[in-house]
Amino acid sequence: DIVMTQTPLSLSVPPGQPASISCKSSQSLLHSDGKTRLFWVLQRPGQSPQFLIYEVSNRFSGVPDRFSGSGSGTHFTLKISRVEAEDVGVYYCMQNRQLWTFGQGTKVEI
Amino acid sequence: EVLLVESGGGLVQPGGSLRLSCAASGFTFSRNWMNWVRQAPGKGPEWVANINQDGSEKYYVDSMKGRFAISRDNGKNSLYLQMSSLRAEDTAVYYCVGGNYWGQGTLVTVSS
């Protein structure tokens, strides 16, 4: 099984300041199709999770451009350029290189 | 608008069975892999199972193999999860995930 490890597990960020979350996978997420199977997921308080980013750095429709993803192989980063109140929640990295597994989550507070 | 609406959750005794359903709309259901993901109270998401477009490929997390069965009906734009031999640790909100969207979830509580 591919294990996903996130750091930090919690983050308190003043509004308008940047935030960064790291995610490491126990195996490379580069698939034989050439795509790296790494997603970022946000779960706001009391809501269902939602996808933010796919294949490391591609934002889903409607996701603000203050969210950006980077990385390759086994090391990945989600950055929020300027945190806003609506960004509060738990962020998970997720791989679907082999089935699906999620990181432990990073709780972001303002 | 994409909608994934789960149903069928509820309270069940240990050892019991339950069938979850997910009604999909707003996207071409038959062209998408579909997944079930669960989230125990206060925990992170845990992938349960997925199924390919025509139902010929199915994958499960090891701990649920033999107890859970995923299926779909493309004619009804519906996804199913048949759960049996339920245990207390299966208590969770079960989400239907596909087309890059998540449903609102249905709560399954296993308790005597």
Short mmCIF file of C-alpha atoms in Angstrom, two decimals:
data_model
loop_
_atom_site.label_atom_id
_atom_site.label_comp_id
_atom_site.label_asym_id
_atom_site.label_seq_id
_atom_site.Cartn_x
_atom_site.Cartn_y
_atom_site.Cartn_z
CA ASP A 1 0.00 0.00 0.00
CA ILE A 2 1.13 3.53 -0.71
CA VAL A 3 1.32 5.55 2.50
CA MET A 4 0.79 9.30 2.35
CA THR A 5 2.38 11.49 5.05
CA GLN A 6 1.46 15.14 5.51
CA THR A 7 3.16 17.91 7.44
CA PRO A 8 2.24 19.88 9.40
CA LEU A 9 -0.91 18.38 10.89
CA SER A 10 -2.21 21.79 11.82
CA LEU A 11 -1.59 25.33 10.69
CA SER A 12 -2.79 28.68 11.98
CA VAL A 13 -2.44 31.43 9.39
CA PRO A 14 -3.31 35.15 9.60
CA PRO A 15 -5.69 36.26 6.86
CA GLY A 16 -3.85 37.34 3.73
CA GLN A 17 -0.72 35.39 4.59
CA PRO A 18 0.61 32.37 2.67
CA ALA A 19 0.33 28.76 3.77
CA SER A 20 2.12 25.63 2.65
CA ILE A 21 1.39 21.94 3.23
CA SER A 22 3.78 19.11 2.39
CA CYS A 23 2.89 15.58 1.39
CA LYS A 24 5.20 12.63 0.91
CA SER A 25 4.31 9.29 -0.60
CA SER A 26 6.00 5.98 0.23
CA GLN A 27 6.32 5.20 -3.49
CA SER A 28 6.53 7.25 -6.64
CA LEU A 29 3.14 8.42 -7.85
CA LEU A 30 4.28 8.55 -11.48
CA HIS A 31 1.98 6.23 -13.41
CA SER A 32 2.92 4.33 -16.55
CA ASP A 33 0.64 6.70 -18.47
CA GLY A 34 3.05 9.51 -17.66
CA LYS A 35 0.70 11.21 -15.23
CA THR A 36 1.49 11.71 -11.55
CA ARG A 37 -1.54 10.61 -9.58
CA LEU A 38 -1.62 13.12 -6.76
CA PHE A 39 -4.71 15.05 -5.69
CA TRP A 40 -5.44 17.65 -3.04
CA VAL A 41 -8.78 17.53 -1.26
CA LEU A 42 -10.39 20.11 1.04
CA GLN A 43 -13.02 19.36 3.63
CA ARG A 44 -14.58 22.48 5.06
CA PRO A 45 -16.22 22.20 8.49
CA GLY A 46 -19.49 20.30 8.28
CA GLN A 47 -19.18 19.68 4.55
CA SER A 48 -18.29 16.84 2.21
CA PRO A 49 -14.75 16.74 0.89
CA GLN A 50 -14.12 18.36 -2.48
CA PHE A 51 -11.30 18.01 -4.97
CA LEU A 52 -9.05 21.04 -5.37
CA ILE A 53 -6.15 19.86 -7.50
CA TYR A 54 -5.40 16.84 -9.69
CA GLU A 55 -2.19 15.46 -11.20
CA VAL A 56 -0.08 17.55 -8.81
CA SER A 57 -0.76 21.02 -10.15
CA ASN A 58 -4.04 21.25 -12.08
CA ARG A 59 -6.87 23.13 -10.41
CA PHE A 60 -10.41 21.82 -10.76
CA SER A 61 -12.98 24.16 -12.20
CA GLY A 62 -13.94 26.91 -9.78
CA VAL A 63 -10.87 26.58 -7.56
CA PRO A 64 -9.29 30.01 -6.98
CA ASP A 65 -5.84 30.61 -8.43
CA ARG A 66 -4.45 31.36 -4.98
CA PHE A 67 -4.22 27.56 -4.66
CA SER A 68 -1.24 25.96 -6.37
CA GLY A 69 0.30 22.52 -6.31
CA SER A 70 3.80 21.40 -7.11
CA GLY A 71 6.13 18.45 -6.75
CA SER A 72 7.09 15.21 -8.41
CA GLY A 73 7.82 11.60 -7.63
CA THR A 74 7.23 11.30 -3.90
CA HIS A 75 7.30 14.91 -2.64
CA PHE A 76 4.46 17.34 -3.14
CA THR A 77 3.36 20.74 -1.85
CA LEU A 78 0.09 22.65 -1.73
CA LYS A 79 0.42 26.40 -1.40
CA ILE A 80 -2.18 29.02 -0.66
CA SER A 81 -0.80 32.40 -1.67
CA ARG A 82 -3.11 34.47 0.55
CA VAL A 83 -5.31 32.61 3.01
CA GLU A 84 -8.93 33.68 3.21
CA ALA A 85 -11.63 32.79 5.74
CA GLU A 86 -13.28 30.32 3.34
CA ASP A 87 -10.02 28.31 3.17
CA VAL A 88 -10.50 27.02 6.72
CA GLY A 89 -10.80 23.26 6.88
CA VAL A 90 -8.81 20.06 6.61
CA TYR A 91 -6.63 19.48 3.57
CA TYR A 92 -5.77 15.97 2.44
CA CYS A 93 -3.37 14.77 -0.17
CA MET A 94 -4.57 11.67 -1.97
CA GLN A 95 -2.99 9.26 -4.41
CA ASN A 96 -4.63 7.03 -6.98
CA ARG A 97 -1.48 5.53 -8.43
CA GLN A 98 -2.45 2.26 -6.69
CA LEU A 99 -6.05 2.25 -5.53
CA TRP A 100 -6.62 5.36 -3.37
CA THR A 101 -5.01 6.41 -0.12
CA PHE A 102 -5.22 9.67 1.79
CA GLY A 103 -2.82 11.56 4.01
CA GLN A 104 -3.71 12.18 7.66
CA GLY A 105 -4.94 15.67 6.91
CA THR A 106 -3.75 19.18 7.76
CA LYS A 107 -6.14 21.37 9.70
CA VAL A 108 -5.92 25.00 8.57
CA GLU A 109 -7.26 27.70 10.85
CA ILE A 110 -7.33 31.46 10.57
CA GLU B 1 -24.98 20.67 -12.07
CA VAL B 2 -23.38 17.43 -10.92
CA LEU B 3 -25.30 15.68 -8.17
CA LEU B 4 -24.40 12.51 -6.29
CA VAL B 5 -27.10 11.58 -3.81
CA GLU B 6 -26.45 8.70 -1.44
CA SER B 7 -29.14 6.83 0.43
CA GLY B 8 -29.63 3.66 2.41
CA GLY B 9 -27.64 4.46 5.52
CA GLY B 10 -28.97 3.90 9.02
CA LEU B 11 -28.57 1.96 12.23
CA VAL B 12 -27.73 -1.72 11.89
CA GLN B 13 -26.72 -4.35 14.40
CA PRO B 14 -23.27 -5.96 14.32
CA GLY B 15 -23.28 -8.81 11.83
CA GLY B 16 -26.07 -7.20 9.85
CA SER B 17 -26.27 -6.05 6.24
CA LEU B 18 -27.06 -2.82 4.45
CA ARG B 19 -27.23 -1.68 0.85
CA LEU B 20 -26.19 1.84 -0.03
CA SER B 21 -27.27 3.55 -3.24
CA CYS B 22 -25.97 6.60 -5.06
CA ALA B 23 -28.01 8.39 -7.70
CA ALA B 24 -25.88 10.37 -10.13
CA SER B 25 -26.88 13.20 -12.45
CA GLY B 26 -25.30 16.10 -14.30
CA PHE B 27 -22.49 14.12 -15.91
CA THR B 28 -22.06 11.05 -18.10
CA PHE B 29 -22.18 8.41 -15.39
CA SER B 30 -21.45 5.50 -17.74
CA ARG B 31 -18.10 6.99 -18.77
CA ASN B 32 -16.70 7.34 -15.25
CA TRP B 33 -15.05 5.12 -12.70
CA MET B 34 -17.04 5.37 -9.49
CA ASN B 35 -15.87 5.06 -5.92
CA TRP B 36 -17.09 4.64 -2.37
CA VAL B 37 -15.10 6.47 0.29
CA ARG B 38 -15.96 6.42 3.97
CA GLN B 39 -15.11 8.66 6.88
CA ALA B 40 -15.39 7.49 10.47
CA PRO B 41 -16.32 10.10 13.08
CA GLY B 42 -13.41 12.46 13.65
CA LYS B 43 -11.18 10.62 11.16
CA GLY B 44 -9.92 11.22 7.66
CA PRO B 45 -11.39 9.70 4.49
CA GLU B 46 -10.76 6.04 3.73
CA TRP B 47 -11.25 4.66 0.24
CA VAL B 48 -13.52 1.59 0.21
CA ALA B 49 -13.94 0.36 -3.37
CA ASN B 50 -14.23 1.36 -6.98
CA ILE B 51 -15.70 0.05 -10.21
CA ASN B 52 -14.92 0.75 -13.83
CA GLN B 53 -17.26 2.09 -16.46
CA ASP B 54 -18.95 -1.18 -17.44
CA GLY B 55 -18.63 -2.93 -14.09
CA SER B 56 -16.10 -5.48 -15.29
CA GLU B 57 -13.35 -4.31 -12.91
CA LYS B 58 -13.83 -3.91 -9.19
CA TYR B 59 -11.28 -3.15 -6.50
CA TYR B 60 -11.55 -3.12 -2.73
CA VAL B 61 -9.47 -2.15 0.25
CA ASP B 62 -8.20 -5.40 1.74
CA SER B 63 -10.09 -5.10 5.01
CA MET B 64 -13.43 -5.06 3.19
CA LYS B 65 -12.86 -7.77 0.61
CA GLY B 66 -15.47 -10.47 0.93
CA ARG B 67 -17.79 -8.33 3.07
CA PHE B 68 -18.54 -5.43 0.71
CA ALA B 69 -19.62 -5.57 -2.93
CA ILE B 70 -19.72 -2.63 -5.30
CA SER B 71 -21.97 -2.60 -8.35
CA ARG B 72 -23.56 -0.17 -10.77
CA ASP B 73 -26.50 0.18 -13.10
CA ASN B 74 -25.63 2.53 -15.96
CA GLY B 75 -29.22 2.49 -17.18
CA LYS B 76 -30.29 4.00 -13.87
CA ASN B 77 -27.18 6.16 -13.35
CA SER B 78 -26.78 4.45 -10.00
CA LEU B 79 -23.98 3.07 -7.88
CA TYR B 80 -24.42 0.57 -5.08
CA LEU B 81 -22.52 -0.82 -2.11
CA GLN B 82 -23.77 -4.03 -0.55
CA MET B 83 -22.31 -4.36 2.95
CA SER B 84 -22.52 -7.50 5.06
CA SER B 85 -21.05 -8.84 8.32
CA LEU B 86 -20.96 -5.27 9.53
CA ARG B 87 -18.79 -4.37 12.50
CA ALA B 88 -18.71 -1.41 14.87
CA GLU B 89 -15.62 -0.13 13.07
CA ASP B 90 -17.63 0.18 9.84
CA THR B 91 -19.52 3.08 11.43
CA ALA B 92 -18.89 6.05 9.13
CA VAL B 93 -20.30 8.47 6.62
CA TYR B 94 -20.13 6.77 3.23
CA TYR B 95 -19.53 9.00 0.23
CA CYS B 96 -20.12 8.26 -3.43
CA VAL B 97 -17.29 9.81 -5.49
CA GLY B 98 -17.06 10.12 -9.24
CA GLY B 99 -16.81 12.56 -12.10
CA ASN B 100 -14.47 14.49 -9.79
CA TYR B 101 -17.30 15.14 -7.35
CA TRP B 102 -18.33 13.90 -3.90
CA GLY B 103 -21.85 13.28 -2.68
CA GLN B 104 -23.16 14.55 0.63
CA GLY B 105 -22.74 11.15 2.24
CA THR B 106 -24.97 8.74 4.12
CA LEU B 107 -24.33 7.75 7.73
CA VAL B 108 -24.01 4.10 8.64
CA THR B 109 -24.03 3.27 12.34
CA VAL B 110 -23.25 -0.27 13.46
CA SER B 111 -24.34 -0.77 17.03
CA SER B 112 -26.42 -3.07 19.19
#
